[in-house]
Amino acid sequence: MNLQEAKALAYDVLNHLGEEMPRLFGDSSLIADIQENELLIVLQLSEPSLSPSVSLRMVQIALAEGITDMLPTALANFGAALLASGDPLQAFRLGKLSLQLIHKMNATGCEATVNIVVQGFIAWVSEPLQSIAESHLVGFTAGKQSGDALNSIMSYSFYILTDYLSGKNLLVVRNRSSELIKDMLRRKQQFLLNAACLVHCQSVALADGLEAILQLSLMVLTVFLQHGKISCL
């Protein structure tokens, strides 16, 4: 299923739930009920301008229907929207609140989802990168335990990227990114594969020198010529 098909399916679900179709941000009649975080991800990729209004609607529904696992997810996404709109203080407060609710409610099913939003897009406002990197490992483990493969692999990808940006030993970054790419290729996961390859190539170039990155490029080209596809390793 491609992005447009996923978007159409998301809108179809909204219609069945009795909600109007999402409109442009700022439209006072906009109303969007997102019961699953995967639908919000689709809308963020296809219509990013809808993210603030959609996440706000999630918060409204969660508060109106009672405290459920949806509330931490809604607060985290609305926090990210607030940060994008220029309110980092309130964004950070909502992000930390969403993480606290996860533990108080024992909402392990959505822990990986909330963690990746807060640690990946909000926490940098007030926390050092080294601390954020370790927090991504929490999301990685939570995703594995709950069966959330998407957010688990995203958390580990962000963990490696944050380590790289915070000055972690480049050899460690190189080895971890190499293992991540191998795992993603084995699972045939394309999402974030290019980003993982970029981090790996950067770490190889800085740790082993330009000659090593040239050898890596030649190996990729050889694989492409032999098999008609590009491998990152």
mmCIF file with all atom_site columns, N, CA, C and O in Angstrom, residues 70-108:
data_model
loop_
_atom_site.group_PDB
_atom_site.id
_atom_site.type_symbol
_atom_site.label_atom_id
_atom_site.label_alt_id
_atom_site.label_comp_id
_atom_site.label_asym_id
_atom_site.label_entity_id
_atom_site.label_seq_id
_atom_site.pdbx_PDB_ins_code
_atom_site.Cartn_x
_atom_site.Cartn_y
_atom_site.Cartn_z
_atom_site.occupancy
_atom_site.B_iso_or_equiv
_atom_site.pdbx_formal_charge
_atom_site.auth_seq_id
_atom_site.auth_comp_id
_atom_site.auth_asym_id
_atom_site.auth_atom_id
_atom_site.pdbx_PDB_model_num
ATOM 1   N N  . MET A 1 70  ? -4.846 6.251  24.728 1.00 0.00 ? 70  MET A N  1
ATOM 2   C CA . MET A 1 70  ? -4.761 7.228  23.654 1.00 0.00 ? 70  MET A CA 1
ATOM 3   C C  . MET A 1 70  ? -4.232 8.573  24.156 1.00 0.00 ? 70  MET A C  1
ATOM 4   O O  . MET A 1 70  ? -3.598 9.313  23.409 1.00 0.00 ? 70  MET A O  1
ATOM 5   N N  . LEU A 1 71  ? -4.470 8.887  25.445 1.00 0.00 ? 71  LEU A N  1
ATOM 6   C CA . LEU A 1 71  ? -4.107 10.209 25.959 1.00 0.00 ? 71  LEU A CA 1
ATOM 7   C C  . LEU A 1 71  ? -2.611 10.498 25.905 1.00 0.00 ? 71  LEU A C  1
ATOM 8   O O  . LEU A 1 71  ? -2.212 11.568 25.435 1.00 0.00 ? 71  LEU A O  1
ATOM 9   N N  . PRO A 1 72  ? -1.724 9.606  26.391 1.00 0.00 ? 72  PRO A N  1
ATOM 10  C CA . PRO A 1 72  ? -0.288 9.903  26.290 1.00 0.00 ? 72  PRO A CA 1
ATOM 11  C C  . PRO A 1 72  ? 0.171  10.116 24.844 1.00 0.00 ? 72  PRO A C  1
ATOM 12  O O  . PRO A 1 72  ? 0.980  11.015 24.575 1.00 0.00 ? 72  PRO A O  1
ATOM 13  N N  . THR A 1 73  ? -0.355 9.303  23.930 1.00 0.00 ? 73  THR A N  1
ATOM 14  C CA . THR A 1 73  ? -0.003 9.455  22.516 1.00 0.00 ? 73  THR A CA 1
ATOM 15  C C  . THR A 1 73  ? -0.464 10.797 21.985 1.00 0.00 ? 73  THR A C  1
ATOM 16  O O  . THR A 1 73  ? 0.267  11.484 21.263 1.00 0.00 ? 73  THR A O  1
ATOM 17  N N  . ALA A 1 74  ? -1.681 11.183 22.348 1.00 0.00 ? 74  ALA A N  1
ATOM 18  C CA . ALA A 1 74  ? -2.228 12.455 21.888 1.00 0.00 ? 74  ALA A CA 1
ATOM 19  C C  . ALA A 1 74  ? -1.426 13.626 22.436 1.00 0.00 ? 74  ALA A C  1
ATOM 20  O O  . ALA A 1 74  ? -1.099 14.571 21.706 1.00 0.00 ? 74  ALA A O  1
ATOM 21  N N  . LEU A 1 75  ? -1.085 13.590 23.725 1.00 0.00 ? 75  LEU A N  1
ATOM 22  C CA . LEU A 1 75  ? -0.323 14.676 24.338 1.00 0.00 ? 75  LEU A CA 1
ATOM 23  C C  . LEU A 1 75  ? 1.068  14.804 23.725 1.00 0.00 ? 75  LEU A C  1
ATOM 24  O O  . LEU A 1 75  ? 1.560  15.915 23.498 1.00 0.00 ? 75  LEU A O  1
ATOM 25  N N  . ALA A 1 76  ? 1.709  13.666 23.476 1.00 0.00 ? 76  ALA A N  1
ATOM 26  C CA . ALA A 1 76  ? 3.049  13.695 22.883 1.00 0.00 ? 76  ALA A CA 1
ATOM 27  C C  . ALA A 1 76  ? 3.017  14.324 21.492 1.00 0.00 ? 76  ALA A C  1
ATOM 28  O O  . ALA A 1 76  ? 3.849  15.176 21.158 1.00 0.00 ? 76  ALA A O  1
ATOM 29  N N  . ASN A 1 77  ? 2.046  13.917 20.681 1.00 0.00 ? 77  ASN A N  1
ATOM 30  C CA . ASN A 1 77  ? 1.958  14.466 19.324 1.00 0.00 ? 77  ASN A CA 1
ATOM 31  C C  . ASN A 1 77  ? 1.564  15.942 19.331 1.00 0.00 ? 77  ASN A C  1
ATOM 32  O O  . ASN A 1 77  ? 2.048  16.718 18.509 1.00 0.00 ? 77  ASN A O  1
ATOM 33  N N  . PHE A 1 78  ? 0.701  16.323 20.255 1.00 0.00 ? 78  PHE A N  1
ATOM 34  C CA . PHE A 1 78  ? 0.340  17.743 20.347 1.00 0.00 ? 78  PHE A CA 1
ATOM 35  C C  . PHE A 1 78  ? 1.533  18.559 20.839 1.00 0.00 ? 78  PHE A C  1
ATOM 36  O O  . PHE A 1 78  ? 1.744  19.697 20.415 1.00 0.00 ? 78  PHE A O  1
ATOM 37  N N  . GLY A 1 79  ? 2.346  17.965 21.719 1.00 0.00 ? 79  GLY A N  1
ATOM 38  C CA . GLY A 1 79  ? 3.562  18.637 22.159 1.00 0.00 ? 79  GLY A CA 1
ATOM 39  C C  . GLY A 1 79  ? 4.510  18.902 20.999 1.00 0.00 ? 79  GLY A C  1
ATOM 40  O O  . GLY A 1 79  ? 5.092  19.987 20.888 1.00 0.00 ? 79  GLY A O  1
ATOM 41  N N  . ALA A 1 80  ? 4.655  17.910 20.124 1.00 0.00 ? 80  ALA A N  1
ATOM 42  C CA . ALA A 1 80  ? 5.511  18.085 18.944 1.00 0.00 ? 80  ALA A CA 1
ATOM 43  C C  . ALA A 1 80  ? 4.968  19.178 18.042 1.00 0.00 ? 80  ALA A C  1
ATOM 44  O O  . ALA A 1 80  ? 5.729  19.961 17.455 1.00 0.00 ? 80  ALA A O  1
ATOM 45  N N  . ALA A 1 81  ? 3.639  19.251 17.932 1.00 0.00 ? 81  ALA A N  1
ATOM 46  C CA . ALA A 1 81  ? 3.018  20.295 17.115 1.00 0.00 ? 81  ALA A CA 1
ATOM 47  C C  . ALA A 1 81  ? 3.261  21.673 17.724 1.00 0.00 ? 81  ALA A C  1
ATOM 48  O O  . ALA A 1 81  ? 3.506  22.655 17.014 1.00 0.00 ? 81  ALA A O  1
ATOM 49  N N  . LEU A 1 82  ? 3.189  21.764 19.059 1.00 0.00 ? 82  LEU A N  1
ATOM 50  C CA . LEU A 1 82  ? 3.452  23.035 19.733 1.00 0.00 ? 82  LEU A CA 1
ATOM 51  C C  . LEU A 1 82  ? 4.895  23.492 19.513 1.00 0.00 ? 82  LEU A C  1
ATOM 52  O O  . LEU A 1 82  ? 5.160  24.682 19.321 1.00 0.00 ? 82  LEU A O  1
ATOM 53  N N  . LEU A 1 83  ? 5.813  22.542 19.558 1.00 0.00 ? 83  LEU A N  1
ATOM 54  C CA . LEU A 1 83  ? 7.221  22.885 19.322 1.00 0.00 ? 83  LEU A CA 1
ATOM 55  C C  . LEU A 1 83  ? 7.402  23.445 17.920 1.00 0.00 ? 83  LEU A C  1
ATOM 56  O O  . LEU A 1 83  ? 8.110  24.444 17.725 1.00 0.00 ? 83  LEU A O  1
ATOM 57  N N  . ALA A 1 84  ? 6.757  22.806 16.947 1.00 0.00 ? 84  ALA A N  1
ATOM 58  C CA . ALA A 1 84  ? 6.861  23.274 15.563 1.00 0.00 ? 84  ALA A CA 1
ATOM 59  C C  . ALA A 1 84  ? 6.244  24.658 15.384 1.00 0.00 ? 84  ALA A C  1
ATOM 60  O O  . ALA A 1 84  ? 6.652  25.416 14.501 1.00 0.00 ? 84  ALA A O  1
ATOM 61  N N  . SER A 1 85  ? 5.275  24.995 16.245 1.00 0.00 ? 85  SER A N  1
ATOM 62  C CA . SER A 1 85  ? 4.620  26.296 16.130 1.00 0.00 ? 85  SER A CA 1
ATOM 63  C C  . SER A 1 85  ? 5.317  27.377 16.950 1.00 0.00 ? 85  SER A C  1
ATOM 64  O O  . SER A 1 85  ? 4.877  28.521 16.975 1.00 0.00 ? 85  SER A O  1
ATOM 65  N N  . GLY A 1 86  ? 6.409  27.001 17.651 1.00 0.00 ? 86  GLY A N  1
ATOM 66  C CA . GLY A 1 86  ? 7.207  27.994 18.346 1.00 0.00 ? 86  GLY A CA 1
ATOM 67  C C  . GLY A 1 86  ? 6.975  28.117 19.833 1.00 0.00 ? 86  GLY A C  1
ATOM 68  O O  . GLY A 1 86  ? 7.227  29.181 20.416 1.00 0.00 ? 86  GLY A O  1
ATOM 69  N N  . ASP A 1 87  ? 6.503  27.053 20.482 1.00 0.00 ? 87  ASP A N  1
ATOM 70  C CA . ASP A 1 87  ? 6.284  27.096 21.927 1.00 0.00 ? 87  ASP A CA 1
ATOM 71  C C  . ASP A 1 87  ? 7.038  25.936 22.586 1.00 0.00 ? 87  ASP A C  1
ATOM 72  O O  . ASP A 1 87  ? 6.429  24.950 23.017 1.00 0.00 ? 87  ASP A O  1
ATOM 73  N N  . PRO A 1 88  ? 8.361  26.022 22.676 1.00 0.00 ? 88  PRO A N  1
ATOM 74  C CA . PRO A 1 88  ? 9.159  24.896 23.178 1.00 0.00 ? 88  PRO A CA 1
ATOM 75  C C  . PRO A 1 88  ? 8.895  24.553 24.644 1.00 0.00 ? 88  PRO A C  1
ATOM 76  O O  . PRO A 1 88  ? 8.959  23.391 25.026 1.00 0.00 ? 88  PRO A O  1
ATOM 77  N N  . LEU A 1 89  ? 8.583  25.556 25.489 1.00 0.00 ? 89  LEU A N  1
ATOM 78  C CA . LEU A 1 89  ? 8.365  25.297 26.906 1.00 0.00 ? 89  LEU A CA 1
ATOM 79  C C  . LEU A 1 89  ? 7.141  24.409 27.126 1.00 0.00 ? 89  LEU A C  1
ATOM 80  O O  . LEU A 1 89  ? 7.208  23.392 27.824 1.00 0.00 ? 89  LEU A O  1
ATOM 81  N N  . GLN A 1 90  ? 6.018  24.793 26.529 1.00 0.00 ? 90  GLN A N  1
ATOM 82  C CA . GLN A 1 90  ? 4.810  23.994 26.676 1.00 0.00 ? 90  GLN A CA 1
ATOM 83  C C  . GLN A 1 90  ? 4.962  22.636 25.991 1.00 0.00 ? 90  GLN A C  1
ATOM 84  O O  . GLN A 1 90  ? 4.422  21.629 26.475 1.00 0.00 ? 90  GLN A O  1
ATOM 85  N N  . ALA A 1 91  ? 5.692  22.599 24.895 1.00 0.00 ? 91  ALA A N  1
ATOM 86  C CA . ALA A 1 91  ? 5.926  21.333 24.194 1.00 0.00 ? 91  ALA A CA 1
ATOM 87  C C  . ALA A 1 91  ? 6.674  20.354 25.096 1.00 0.00 ? 91  ALA A C  1
ATOM 88  O O  . ALA A 1 91  ? 6.308  19.175 25.203 1.00 0.00 ? 91  ALA A O  1
ATOM 89  N N  . PHE A 1 92  ? 7.707  20.856 25.770 1.00 0.00 ? 92  PHE A N  1
ATOM 90  C CA . PHE A 1 92  ? 8.494  19.996 26.652 1.00 0.00 ? 92  PHE A CA 1
ATOM 91  C C  . PHE A 1 92  ? 7.659  19.526 27.841 1.00 0.00 ? 92  PHE A C  1
ATOM 92  O O  . PHE A 1 92  ? 7.747  18.363 28.252 1.00 0.00 ? 92  PHE A O  1
ATOM 93  N N  . ARG A 1 93  ? 6.829  20.394 28.382 1.00 0.00 ? 93  ARG A N  1
ATOM 94  C CA . ARG A 1 93  ? 5.973  20.017 29.506 1.00 0.00 ? 93  ARG A CA 1
ATOM 95  C C  . ARG A 1 93  ? 4.986  18.923 29.105 1.00 0.00 ? 93  ARG A C  1
ATOM 96  O O  . ARG A 1 93  ? 4.765  17.972 29.861 1.00 0.00 ? 93  ARG A O  1
ATOM 97  N N  . LEU A 1 94  ? 4.393  19.057 27.938 1.00 0.00 ? 94  LEU A N  1
ATOM 98  C CA . LEU A 1 94  ? 3.456  18.032 27.483 1.00 0.00 ? 94  LEU A CA 1
ATOM 99  C C  . LEU A 1 94  ? 4.181  16.722 27.198 1.00 0.00 ? 94  LEU A C  1
ATOM 100 O O  . LEU A 1 94  ? 3.649  15.630 27.463 1.00 0.00 ? 94  LEU A O  1
ATOM 101 N N  . GLY A 1 95  ? 5.382  16.825 26.655 1.00 0.00 ? 95  GLY A N  1
ATOM 102 C CA . GLY A 1 95  ? 6.157  15.619 26.383 1.00 0.00 ? 95  GLY A CA 1
ATOM 103 C C  . GLY A 1 95  ? 6.477  14.853 27.653 1.00 0.00 ? 95  GLY A C  1
ATOM 104 O O  . GLY A 1 95  ? 6.299  13.626 27.717 1.00 0.00 ? 95  GLY A O  1
ATOM 105 N N  . LYS A 1 96  ? 6.934  15.565 28.673 1.00 0.00 ? 96  LYS A N  1
ATOM 106 C CA . LYS A 1 96  ? 7.256  14.906 29.945 1.00 0.00 ? 96  LYS A CA 1
ATOM 107 C C  . LYS A 1 96  ? 5.994  14.358 30.610 1.00 0.00 ? 96  LYS A C  1
ATOM 108 O O  . LYS A 1 96  ? 6.018  13.284 31.226 1.00 0.00 ? 96  LYS A O  1
ATOM 109 N N  . LEU A 1 97  ? 4.876  15.082 30.482 1.00 0.00 ? 97  LEU A N  1
ATOM 110 C CA . LEU A 1 97  ? 3.612  14.605 31.045 1.00 0.00 ? 97  LEU A CA 1
ATOM 111 C C  . LEU A 1 97  ? 3.176  13.305 30.380 1.00 0.00 ? 97  LEU A C  1
ATOM 112 O O  . LEU A 1 97  ? 2.703  12.374 31.057 1.00 0.00 ? 97  LEU A O  1
ATOM 113 N N  . SER A 1 98  ? 3.339  13.222 29.069 1.00 0.00 ? 98  SER A N  1
ATOM 114 C CA . SER A 1 98  ? 2.940  12.008 28.358 1.00 0.00 ? 98  SER A CA 1
ATOM 115 C C  . SER A 1 98  ? 3.763  10.804 28.817 1.00 0.00 ? 98  SER A C  1
ATOM 116 O O  . SER A 1 98  ? 3.231  9.694  28.964 1.00 0.00 ? 98  SER A O  1
ATOM 117 N N  . LEU A 1 99  ? 5.053  11.013 29.083 1.00 0.00 ? 99  LEU A N  1
ATOM 118 C CA . LEU A 1 99  ? 5.895  9.917  29.573 1.00 0.00 ? 99  LEU A CA 1
ATOM 119 C C  . LEU A 1 99  ? 5.503  9.507  30.996 1.00 0.00 ? 99  LEU A C  1
ATOM 120 O O  . LEU A 1 99  ? 5.504  8.318  31.333 1.00 0.00 ? 99  LEU A O  1
ATOM 121 N N  . GLN A 1 100 ? 5.148  10.484 31.822 1.00 0.00 ? 100 GLN A N  1
ATOM 122 C CA . GLN A 1 100 ? 4.710  10.176 33.182 1.00 0.00 ? 100 GLN A CA 1
ATOM 123 C C  . GLN A 1 100 ? 3.411  9.381  33.178 1.00 0.00 ? 100 GLN A C  1
ATOM 124 O O  . GLN A 1 100 ? 3.227  8.456  33.980 1.00 0.00 ? 100 GLN A O  1
ATOM 125 N N  . LEU A 1 101 ? 2.504  9.724  32.259 1.00 0.00 ? 101 LEU A N  1
ATOM 126 C CA . LEU A 1 101 ? 1.237  9.000  32.165 1.00 0.00 ? 101 LEU A CA 1
ATOM 127 C C  . LEU A 1 101 ? 1.453  7.550  31.746 1.00 0.00 ? 101 LEU A C  1
ATOM 128 O O  . LEU A 1 101 ? 0.729  6.654  32.203 1.00 0.00 ? 101 LEU A O  1
ATOM 129 N N  . ILE A 1 102 ? 2.437  7.332  30.892 1.00 0.00 ? 102 ILE A N  1
ATOM 130 C CA . ILE A 1 102 ? 2.740  5.962  30.463 1.00 0.00 ? 102 ILE A CA 1
ATOM 131 C C  . ILE A 1 102 ? 3.023  5.082  31.674 1.00 0.00 ? 102 ILE A C  1
ATOM 132 O O  . ILE A 1 102 ? 2.506  3.964  31.795 1.00 0.00 ? 102 ILE A O  1
ATOM 133 N N  . HIS A 1 103 ? 3.833  5.583  32.583 1.00 0.00 ? 103 HIS A N  1
ATOM 134 C CA . HIS A 1 103 ? 4.222  4.795  33.757 1.00 0.00 ? 103 HIS A CA 1
ATOM 135 C C  . HIS A 1 103 ? 3.094  4.695  34.781 1.00 0.00 ? 103 HIS A C  1
ATOM 136 O O  . HIS A 1 103 ? 2.879  3.640  35.380 1.00 0.00 ? 103 HIS A O  1
ATOM 137 N N  . LYS A 1 104 ? 2.350  5.789  34.976 1.00 0.00 ? 104 LYS A N  1
ATOM 138 C CA . LYS A 1 104 ? 1.257  5.758  35.939 1.00 0.00 ? 104 LYS A CA 1
ATOM 139 C C  . LYS A 1 104 ? 0.126  4.837  35.483 1.00 0.00 ? 104 LYS A C  1
ATOM 140 O O  . LYS A 1 104 ? -0.528 4.184  36.301 1.00 0.00 ? 104 LYS A O  1
ATOM 141 N N  . MET A 1 105 ? -0.119 4.802  34.163 1.00 0.00 ? 105 MET A N  1
ATOM 142 C CA . MET A 1 105 ? -1.203 3.995  33.619 1.00 0.00 ? 105 MET A CA 1
ATOM 143 C C  . MET A 1 105 ? -0.743 2.601  33.215 1.00 0.00 ? 105 MET A C  1
ATOM 144 O O  . MET A 1 105 ? -1.562 1.774  32.818 1.00 0.00 ? 105 MET A O  1
ATOM 145 N N  . ASN A 1 106 ? 0.583  2.376  33.300 1.00 0.00 ? 106 ASN A N  1
ATOM 146 C CA . ASN A 1 106 ? 1.158  1.116  32.832 1.00 0.00 ? 106 ASN A CA 1
ATOM 147 C C  . ASN A 1 106 ? 0.746  0.834  31.383 1.00 0.00 ? 106 ASN A C  1
ATOM 148 O O  . ASN A 1 106 ? 0.419  -0.296 31.008 1.00 0.00 ? 106 ASN A O  1
ATOM 149 N N  . ALA A 1 107 ? 0.780  1.892  30.583 1.00 0.00 ? 107 ALA A N  1
ATOM 150 C CA . ALA A 1 107 ? 0.351  1.805  29.182 1.00 0.00 ? 107 ALA A CA 1
ATOM 151 C C  . ALA A 1 107 ? 1.515  1.351  28.302 1.00 0.00 ? 107 ALA A C  1
ATOM 152 O O  . ALA A 1 107 ? 2.003  2.091  27.446 1.00 0.00 ? 107 ALA A O  1
ATOM 153 N N  . THR A 1 108 ? 1.959  0.129  28.524 1.00 0.00 ? 108 THR A N  1
ATOM 154 C CA . THR A 1 108 ? 3.135  -0.371 27.805 1.00 0.00 ? 108 THR A CA 1
ATOM 155 C C  . THR A 1 108 ? 2.902  -0.511 26.306 1.00 0.00 ? 108 THR A C  1
ATOM 156 O O  . THR A 1 108 ? 3.851  -0.477 25.523 1.00 0.00 ? 108 THR A O  1
#
